[in-house]
Coordinates of C-alpha atoms in Angstrom, one line a residue:
M140 CA -50.6 113.8 66.7
K141 CA -53.8 112.6 66.2
N142 CA -57.2 114.6 65.5
G143 CA -58.2 113.6 69.3
E144 CA -54.8 115.1 70.5
I145 CA -55.4 118.1 68.5
G146 CA -59.0 118.6 69.6
I147 CA -57.6 118.5 73.2
L148 CA -55.3 121.5 72.7
L149 CA -57.9 123.4 71.4
F150 CA -60.4 122.4 74.0
S151 CA -57.7 123.5 76.4
I152 CA -57.5 127.0 74.4
F153 CA -61.2 127.5 74.9
I154 CA -60.9 126.8 78.7
V155 CA -57.8 129.0 79.3
A156 CA -59.5 131.7 77.4
I157 CA -62.7 131.4 79.7
C158 CA -60.2 131.6 82.8
G159 CA -58.1 134.4 81.4
I160 CA -60.9 136.9 80.8
I161 CA -62.3 135.7 84.2
Y162 CA -59.0 136.6 86.1
E163 CA -59.2 139.9 84.3
L164 CA -62.7 140.5 85.4
I165 CA -61.7 139.5 89.1
I166 CA -58.9 141.8 89.4
A167 CA -61.0 144.8 88.0
G168 CA -63.8 143.7 90.1
V169 CA -61.9 143.8 93.4
S170 CA -59.9 147.0 92.8
S171 CA -63.1 148.6 91.8
Y172 CA -64.7 147.1 95.3
L173 CA -61.7 148.4 97.3
L174 CA -60.6 151.4 95.4
G175 CA -63.7 152.8 93.9
D176 CA -63.8 154.3 90.5
S177 CA -65.0 151.3 88.2
I178 CA -64.1 153.0 85.0
T179 CA -60.4 153.5 85.9
Q180 CA -59.9 150.3 87.5
F181 CA -61.2 148.6 84.6
S182 CA -59.3 150.4 81.9
L183 CA -56.2 149.7 83.9
V184 CA -56.6 146.2 84.4
I185 CA -57.8 146.0 80.2
G186 CA -54.7 148.0 79.2
F187 CA -52.2 146.5 81.1
F188 CA -53.5 143.0 80.7
M189 CA -53.4 143.6 76.7
S190 CA -49.8 144.9 77.0
A191 CA -48.7 142.0 79.2
M192 CA -50.3 139.5 76.7
G193 CA -48.3 141.5 73.8
F194 CA -45.1 141.0 75.7
G195 CA -45.8 137.3 76.6
S196 CA -46.3 136.9 72.6
Y197 CA -43.0 138.4 72.0
L198 CA -41.4 136.3 74.7
S199 CA -42.8 133.2 73.0
K200 CA -40.3 133.4 70.0
F201 CA -37.3 132.4 72.5
L202 CA -38.8 129.4 73.4
K203 CA -37.4 126.8 70.6
N204 CA -37.8 123.3 72.2
N205 CA -39.9 121.2 74.2
L206 CA -43.2 123.2 73.4
L207 CA -45.4 120.9 75.1
E208 CA -43.5 121.1 78.6
C209 CA -43.7 125.3 77.7
F210 CA -47.4 124.8 77.2
V211 CA -48.0 123.0 80.3
I212 CA -45.8 125.3 82.5
V213 CA -48.0 128.4 81.2
E214 CA -51.2 126.5 82.5
I215 CA -49.6 125.8 85.7
V216 CA -48.6 129.2 86.2
I217 CA -51.9 130.7 85.3
G218 CA -53.8 128.2 87.6
L219 CA -51.7 129.0 90.6
V220 CA -51.5 132.8 90.2
G221 CA -55.2 133.3 89.0
G222 CA -56.7 131.1 91.3
F223 CA -55.2 132.8 94.4
S224 CA -55.5 136.3 92.9
A225 CA -58.7 137.4 94.7
L226 CA -57.7 136.3 97.7
V227 CA -54.1 137.8 97.7
L228 CA -55.4 141.2 97.0
F229 CA -58.0 141.3 99.8
Y230 CA -55.2 140.3 101.9
A231 CA -52.9 142.8 100.4
F232 CA -55.4 145.8 100.9
G233 CA -56.2 144.6 104.6
F234 CA -52.7 144.4 105.9
T235 CA -50.3 145.9 103.4
S236 CA -49.8 149.6 101.9
S237 CA -48.8 147.8 98.7
Y238 CA -52.1 146.6 96.9
H239 CA -51.2 148.4 93.5
I240 CA -47.9 146.3 93.5
F241 CA -49.5 143.4 93.9
M242 CA -52.6 144.3 91.5
F243 CA -50.0 145.1 88.6
L244 CA -48.0 141.9 89.5
F245 CA -51.0 139.7 88.9
I246 CA -51.8 141.6 85.8
I247 CA -48.6 141.2 84.3
I248 CA -47.8 137.7 85.1
I249 CA -51.4 136.5 84.1
G250 CA -51.2 138.6 80.7
V251 CA -47.9 137.2 79.7
M252 CA -48.5 133.9 80.3
V253 CA -52.0 134.1 78.4
G254 CA -50.0 136.0 75.6
L255 CA -47.4 132.8 75.4
E256 CA -50.0 130.4 75.0
I257 CA -51.3 131.1 71.9
P258 CA -48.0 131.5 70.1
I259 CA -46.8 128.1 71.7
L260 CA -50.2 126.3 70.6
M261 CA -50.2 127.7 67.0
R262 CA -46.5 126.1 66.4
I263 CA -47.3 122.7 67.9
L264 CA -50.4 122.5 65.7
K265 CA -48.6 124.1 62.7
E266 CA -46.9 120.7 62.4
Y267 CA -49.9 118.9 61.9
E268 CA -52.2 121.1 60.0
E269 CA -51.6 123.8 57.6
L270 CA -50.8 127.0 59.3
R271 CA -54.2 128.9 58.0
I272 CA -56.1 126.1 59.7
A273 CA -54.3 126.3 62.8
L274 CA -54.4 130.1 63.1
A275 CA -58.3 129.9 62.4
N276 CA -58.8 127.0 64.7
V277 CA -56.8 128.7 67.7
L278 CA -58.1 131.9 67.3
S279 CA -61.9 130.9 67.2
F280 CA -61.6 128.8 70.1
D281 CA -59.8 131.5 71.9
Y282 CA -62.3 134.4 71.4
I283 CA -65.4 132.1 71.7
G284 CA -63.8 131.2 75.1
A285 CA -63.4 134.7 76.2
L286 CA -66.9 135.4 75.3
F287 CA -68.2 132.3 77.3
G288 CA -66.1 133.5 80.4
S289 CA -67.3 137.3 80.0
I290 CA -70.8 136.1 80.2
A291 CA -70.2 133.6 82.7
F292 CA -68.7 135.9 85.1
P293 CA -71.5 138.6 86.1
L294 CA -74.3 136.3 85.4
I295 CA -73.2 133.1 87.2
L296 CA -69.7 133.2 89.0
L297 CA -70.0 136.2 90.9
P298 CA -73.4 136.4 92.1
R299 CA -73.1 132.8 93.1
F300 CA -69.5 132.8 94.6
G301 CA -68.2 136.1 95.1
L302 CA -64.7 137.1 94.0
I303 CA -62.6 134.7 96.1
K304 CA -64.2 131.6 95.4
T305 CA -64.6 132.1 91.8
S306 CA -60.9 132.8 91.5
L307 CA -60.1 129.7 93.3
L308 CA -62.9 127.7 91.3
I309 CA -61.4 129.0 87.8
G310 CA -57.8 128.0 89.0
V311 CA -58.9 124.5 89.9
L312 CA -60.4 124.4 86.3
N313 CA -57.0 125.6 84.9
I314 CA -55.2 123.0 86.5
L315 CA -57.6 120.2 85.6
V316 CA -56.9 121.2 82.0
A317 CA -53.2 121.0 82.5
C318 CA -53.5 117.6 84.3
I319 CA -55.5 116.7 81.3
I320 CA -52.6 117.7 79.1
Y321 CA -50.0 116.0 81.2
Y322 CA -52.1 112.9 81.0
Q323 CA -52.3 112.7 77.0
Y324 CA -48.7 114.0 76.4
R325 CA -47.0 112.4 79.4
Q326 CA -44.7 110.3 77.2
K327 CA -43.3 113.3 75.4
L328 CA -42.7 115.3 78.6
I329 CA -38.8 115.2 79.8
K330 CA -39.7 115.7 83.5
S331 CA -43.0 113.6 83.6
G332 CA -42.6 113.0 87.4
L333 CA -41.9 116.5 88.4
F334 CA -44.8 117.8 86.6
L335 CA -47.1 115.7 88.2
T336 CA -46.0 116.4 91.6
V337 CA -46.4 120.3 91.0
L338 CA -49.9 119.4 89.6
I339 CA -51.0 117.7 92.5
L340 CA -49.6 119.9 95.0
I341 CA -51.3 123.0 93.3
L342 CA -54.6 121.1 92.8
L343 CA -54.6 120.2 96.4
S344 CA -53.8 123.9 97.5
L345 CA -56.6 125.2 95.6
I346 CA -59.1 122.8 96.8
V347 CA -57.9 123.7 100.3
G348 CA -58.5 127.3 99.4
L349 CA -61.9 126.3 98.1
W350 CA -62.7 124.6 101.4
F351 CA -61.9 127.4 103.5
S352 CA -62.9 130.3 101.2
N353 CA -66.1 131.2 103.5
Q354 CA -63.6 131.5 106.8
A355 CA -61.2 133.4 104.3
E356 CA -63.7 135.4 102.8
R357 CA -65.1 136.5 106.3
F358 CA -61.5 137.2 108.0
L359 CA -60.4 139.5 105.2
E360 CA -63.6 141.6 104.9
Q361 CA -63.9 142.2 108.5
R362 CA -60.6 143.9 108.0
L363 CA -62.6 146.4 106.1
Y364 CA -65.0 147.1 108.9
R365 CA -65.3 148.1 112.5
D366 CA -67.8 146.1 113.9
K367 CA -68.5 142.6 113.3
I368 CA -70.1 141.3 110.1
I369 CA -73.4 139.6 110.7
F370 CA -74.4 139.2 107.0
M371 CA -72.4 139.3 103.7
K372 CA -73.7 138.5 100.3
Q373 CA -72.7 139.1 97.1
T374 CA -75.9 139.7 95.0
P375 CA -76.1 140.0 91.1
Y376 CA -75.8 144.0 91.6
Q377 CA -73.6 144.5 94.5
K378 CA -72.0 143.4 97.8
I379 CA -74.3 143.6 100.9
V380 CA -72.4 143.5 104.2
L381 CA -74.3 144.4 107.5
T382 CA -72.3 144.7 110.5
K383 CA -73.5 145.2 114.4
G384 CA -71.4 146.9 117.2
K385 CA -72.5 147.5 120.6
N386 CA -75.2 150.2 120.0
D387 CA -74.6 150.5 116.3
F388 CA -76.1 148.5 113.1
R389 CA -74.8 149.4 109.8
L390 CA -75.4 148.6 106.3
F391 CA -72.7 148.8 103.6
I392 CA -73.0 148.2 99.6
N393 CA -70.2 147.4 97.8
G394 CA -67.9 148.9 101.2
N395 CA -69.7 152.2 101.1
L396 CA -72.0 153.1 104.3
Q397 CA -75.6 153.6 103.8
F398 CA -76.5 153.9 107.3
S399 CA -75.7 153.7 110.7
S400 CA -78.4 153.1 113.1
Y401 CA -77.2 155.5 115.3
D402 CA -78.0 158.7 113.4
E403 CA -79.7 157.6 110.5
Y404 CA -83.0 159.5 111.6
R405 CA -81.1 162.6 110.8
Y406 CA -80.6 161.6 107.2
H407 CA -84.0 160.3 106.9
E408 CA -86.1 163.0 108.4
A409 CA -84.0 165.6 106.0
L410 CA -84.6 163.3 102.8
V411 CA -88.5 162.9 103.7
H412 CA -90.3 165.7 105.3
P413 CA -89.1 168.7 103.2
P414 CA -91.0 167.5 100.2
M415 CA -93.8 166.1 102.2
I416 CA -94.2 169.7 103.9
F417 CA -94.2 171.3 100.5
S418 CA -96.5 169.0 98.6
Y419 CA -99.9 170.0 98.8
R420 CA -101.1 166.2 98.9
H421 CA -99.8 162.8 100.0
D422 CA -101.9 160.2 98.4
R423 CA -99.2 158.5 96.2
V424 CA -95.5 158.4 97.4
L425 CA -92.6 156.8 95.1
V426 CA -89.4 156.0 96.6
L427 CA -86.4 154.9 94.2
G428 CA -83.9 153.1 96.2
G429 CA -84.4 153.2 99.9
G430 CA -84.9 149.3 100.2
D431 CA -83.8 149.4 103.7
G432 CA -87.2 150.9 104.5
L433 CA -86.3 153.6 106.7
A434 CA -87.7 156.6 104.5
V435 CA -90.8 154.7 104.4
R436 CA -91.0 154.4 108.0
E437 CA -91.0 158.2 108.0
L438 CA -93.4 158.4 105.0
L439 CA -95.9 156.3 107.0
R440 CA -96.1 158.8 109.9
Y441 CA -98.6 161.0 107.6
P442 CA -102.0 159.5 108.0
D443 CA -103.1 160.9 104.4
V444 CA -100.7 158.6 102.8
E445 CA -102.5 156.1 100.7
Q446 CA -99.9 154.3 98.8
I447 CA -96.3 154.1 98.7
I448 CA -94.5 152.4 95.8
L449 CA -90.9 151.5 96.5
V450 CA -88.9 150.4 93.7
D451 CA -85.3 149.0 94.7
L452 CA -83.5 146.8 92.1
D453 CA -82.1 144.6 94.4
E454 CA -84.4 141.9 96.0
V455 CA -81.9 140.9 98.7
I456 CA -81.9 144.4 100.3
T457 CA -85.9 144.6 100.4
K458 CA -85.9 141.1 102.0
L459 CA -83.7 141.7 104.2
A460 CA -85.4 145.0 105.4
T461 CA -88.8 142.9 105.7
E462 CA -87.3 139.7 107.4
N463 CA -84.1 140.7 109.3
K464 CA -84.6 141.5 113.1
Y465 CA -82.4 144.3 113.3
F466 CA -83.9 146.1 110.2
V467 CA -87.4 145.6 111.2
K468 CA -86.5 146.8 114.6
L469 CA -84.9 150.0 113.0
N470 CA -87.8 150.4 110.1
G471 CA -90.4 149.7 112.4
G472 CA -91.7 146.8 110.0
S473 CA -92.6 149.5 107.4
L474 CA -92.0 147.5 104.5
S475 CA -94.8 145.3 105.7
D476 CA -97.5 147.7 105.9
S477 CA -100.5 147.3 103.7
R478 CA -100.0 150.6 101.7
V479 CA -96.6 149.7 100.6
Q480 CA -96.0 147.9 97.3
I481 CA -92.5 147.0 96.6
I482 CA -91.1 146.6 93.1
N483 CA -87.4 145.0 92.4
E484 CA -86.8 146.7 89.2
D485 CA -84.5 149.4 87.7
A486 CA -85.6 152.8 88.6
Y487 CA -84.8 154.2 85.1
Q488 CA -86.8 151.3 83.4
F489 CA -89.5 151.7 85.9
L490 CA -90.0 155.1 85.0
L491 CA -89.8 154.4 81.4
K492 CA -92.7 152.1 81.7
T493 CA -95.1 153.6 84.1
D494 CA -97.6 156.2 83.2
E495 CA -98.5 156.9 86.7
L496 CA -98.3 160.4 88.6
Y497 CA -97.2 160.9 92.3
N498 CA -97.7 163.5 94.9
V499 CA -94.0 163.2 96.5
I500 CA -90.8 161.5 94.8
L501 CA -88.1 160.6 96.8
V502 CA -84.9 159.2 95.2
D503 CA -82.7 157.7 97.9
L504 CA -79.8 156.0 95.8
P505 CA -76.5 155.1 96.5
D506 CA -73.9 157.9 95.4
P507 CA -73.2 158.0 91.7
N508 CA -69.5 156.3 92.0
N509 CA -69.9 154.3 88.7
E510 CA -71.2 154.4 85.5
N511 CA -74.5 152.1 86.4
L512 CA -75.4 154.6 89.0
N513 CA -74.6 157.6 86.9
K514 CA -77.7 157.3 84.5
L515 CA -79.7 157.9 87.7
Y516 CA -78.2 161.4 88.0
T517 CA -78.7 162.6 84.6
S518 CA -80.7 165.3 82.9
Q519 CA -82.7 162.7 81.4
F520 CA -83.4 160.7 84.5
Y521 CA -84.7 163.8 86.2
Y522 CA -87.0 164.6 83.1
L523 CA -88.5 161.5 83.6
L524 CA -89.3 162.3 87.5
K525 CA -90.8 165.6 86.4
K526 CA -93.2 163.5 84.1
H527 CA -94.5 161.5 86.8
L528 CA -94.9 164.5 89.4
T529 CA -98.3 166.1 90.0
P530 CA -98.3 169.9 89.4
D531 CA -98.6 170.6 93.2
G532 CA -95.9 167.8 94.3
A533 CA -92.3 167.6 95.4
I534 CA -89.3 165.7 95.1
A535 CA -86.3 165.3 97.1
V536 CA -82.9 163.8 95.8
Q537 CA -80.1 162.6 98.1
S538 CA -77.3 164.6 96.4
T539 CA -73.7 163.4 98.2
S540 CA -71.9 165.8 100.3
P541 CA -71.4 169.4 99.7
Y542 CA -68.4 169.5 101.8
F543 CA -66.6 166.2 100.6
A544 CA -67.6 166.7 97.1
P545 CA -68.8 169.9 96.4
L546 CA -68.4 169.9 92.7
A547 CA -70.6 166.6 92.5
F548 CA -73.3 168.2 94.8
W549 CA -73.7 171.2 92.6
S550 CA -73.7 169.2 89.4
I551 CA -76.5 167.2 90.6
V552 CA -78.3 170.5 91.5
E553 CA -77.7 172.1 88.0
T554 CA -78.8 168.6 86.3
I555 CA -82.1 168.7 88.2
K556 CA -82.6 172.4 87.1
D557 CA -81.6 171.3 83.7
A558 CA -84.6 169.0 83.6
G559 CA -87.0 172.2 84.0
L560 CA -87.6 171.7 87.9
K561 CA -87.2 174.6 90.6
V562 CA -84.5 173.4 92.8
Y563 CA -84.1 174.1 96.4
P564 CA -80.3 172.6 97.6
Y565 CA -80.4 171.9 101.2
H566 CA -78.1 169.8 103.3
V567 CA -77.7 168.4 107.2
Y568 CA -75.0 167.2 109.4
V569 CA -75.4 163.3 110.1
P570 CA -72.1 162.4 112.2
S571 CA -71.4 159.1 110.6
F572 CA -71.5 160.5 107.1
G573 CA -70.6 164.3 107.8
D574 CA -72.2 167.2 105.9
W575 CA -74.9 165.6 103.6
G576 CA -76.7 167.2 100.7
F577 CA -80.2 167.0 99.2
T578 CA -82.2 168.7 96.5
L579 CA -85.5 169.7 96.9
A580 CA -87.3 169.9 93.6
T581 CA -90.9 171.1 92.2
R582 CA -92.9 172.4 89.3
R583 CA -93.7 175.4 90.9
E584 CA -92.0 178.4 93.3
I585 CA -92.1 177.4 97.0
D586 CA -92.9 179.9 99.8
F587 CA -90.3 179.2 102.7
K588 CA -92.5 181.5 105.0
K589 CA -95.6 179.2 105.0
F590 CA -94.1 175.9 106.2
Q591 CA -95.1 174.1 109.3
L592 CA -93.8 171.1 110.8
P593 CA -96.6 168.4 110.9
F594 CA -95.5 166.7 114.4
K595 CA -92.6 166.5 116.7
M596 CA -89.3 165.1 115.1
R597 CA -86.3 163.7 116.8
Y598 CA -83.9 166.2 115.0
L599 CA -85.9 168.5 112.8
N600 CA -87.5 171.7 114.4
E601 CA -88.5 175.0 112.8
E602 CA -85.4 176.6 113.5
N603 CA -83.0 174.1 112.2
F604 CA -85.2 173.0 109.3
A605 CA -84.9 176.7 107.5
A606 CA -81.4 176.6 108.4
M607 CA -81.0 173.5 106.2
F608 CA -81.6 175.7 103.2
S609 CA -78.3 177.9 103.9
F610 CA -74.7 177.3 103.0
G611 CA -71.6 179.0 103.4
E612 CA -69.7 181.1 101.0
D613 CA -67.1 178.4 100.8
I614 CA -69.6 175.9 99.7
L615 CA -71.7 178.2 97.2
A616 CA -68.6 179.5 95.4
Y617 CA -68.5 175.6 93.7
R618 CA -71.8 176.1 92.1
K619 CA -70.4 178.1 89.2
M620 CA -68.0 175.4 88.5
V621 CA -70.1 172.6 87.0
E622 CA -71.9 171.4 84.3
P623 CA -75.5 169.4 84.3
N624 CA -74.9 165.7 83.9
R625 CA -75.9 164.0 80.9
I626 CA -76.0 160.5 79.8
S627 CA -73.8 161.3 76.7
H628 CA -71.5 163.7 78.7
P629 CA -71.0 161.9 82.4
V630 CA -69.3 165.0 84.3
L631 CA -70.6 164.0 87.2
L632 CA -68.3 160.6 87.7
R633 CA -65.2 162.9 87.2
Y634 CA -66.6 165.4 89.9
Y635 CA -67.2 162.7 92.4
E636 CA -64.2 161.1 92.3
E637 CA -62.3 164.4 92.5
G638 CA -64.0 165.2 95.5
W639 CA -64.0 161.8 97.5
K640 CA -60.5 161.0 96.6
H641 CA -58.8 163.5 99.1
W642 CA -61.0 161.8 102.1

């Protein structure tokens, strides 16, 4: 075997290592998107994938002859199974009740094949190189390839192509590597013609899948939503879906409902007006999250608001809320108001960098359903909020449902209290969400007898405003069961999953 032929085999290891880690991330990503609880999904996928690789390495000892043919077969199987993995998983979730069976089947097949690959290649190479050199070359190319794949997936492939198209593209890459190996070593393959036919058929099927991937993705995604999808985009941070029914416009992020135009006013009146009523001044307002502009719409009803700083990580959301006709109709063009400044940045990093003080701070972030969002529900984060709040100001934090996830709700309340703020939990019924919770927080005590609604609202009046701060005994009973949520001890993730898994 010439040096060039050895180089081709090592290059194939590099490429397949890229493909293997990306397939692993795709399966974990699809599972997190469809099932939630990303820590559990990634842990399961990584654990079973590594175990399957170990089993594949064990099985390799039974392969004694025709190692080049075995290697080509491994490449073909990885490309075929991995390439269609995301498509099949979305189909399994939408049309069957056997998602986990498909998920583990993909993990095991791909893991076993990847586990077979390295021992087979090492045995091929050791006939032409010393064992120490073959071992060093194979493992180094494998590990470097895994690094490239783990970087390329979140930074380039996922935001640009999404999950389904990425898996098909990587499948094509896998099969192209198999084609190169076939061409280079076709004289040494016993069933050369059969291999060529199989390679061509699989490559064509993956290319056809790529050609129709947009239609397939929209069809499969539509199975997850009641109304027609009018916009869908995977950004570097999240999957955004807009749906439009006869009288309803909805925003979903990573499959989770963010608002329904039918009743969002209840949520946003409850979020915005309590802190505005109990803050002495409204000159400067900070909104963290809320890129849909609906909270800003309510804020602009106050004539003494001079400046609103809206900090939302995802530019796609704020651009949609500024330009999309359904958004603009719903938010009243609030994000185009001259008093509004939009900053697309992580809320935590923004608070670390700014020295400004605000009269009112609204925290309108998605629920803490993953580790990235968890840091925005910690005592450290709320301590930063306190630092940027004027002495007579007020904060409101959306705090998930006190009915569906009571432990999570009270943990958020206790975490804000742990940061040194006075807390006043409250809740409101939003038909599309159910009973939904918030936390009002200040540096000082609030006298609830001295409140007055500044103007007529669609939902809030003096009677139901006061009632929002009252809870039933069944909900209050959970308050003593929780701990504050900290970066070093993220109990909120567990509370949240325990609550919502029943619904």
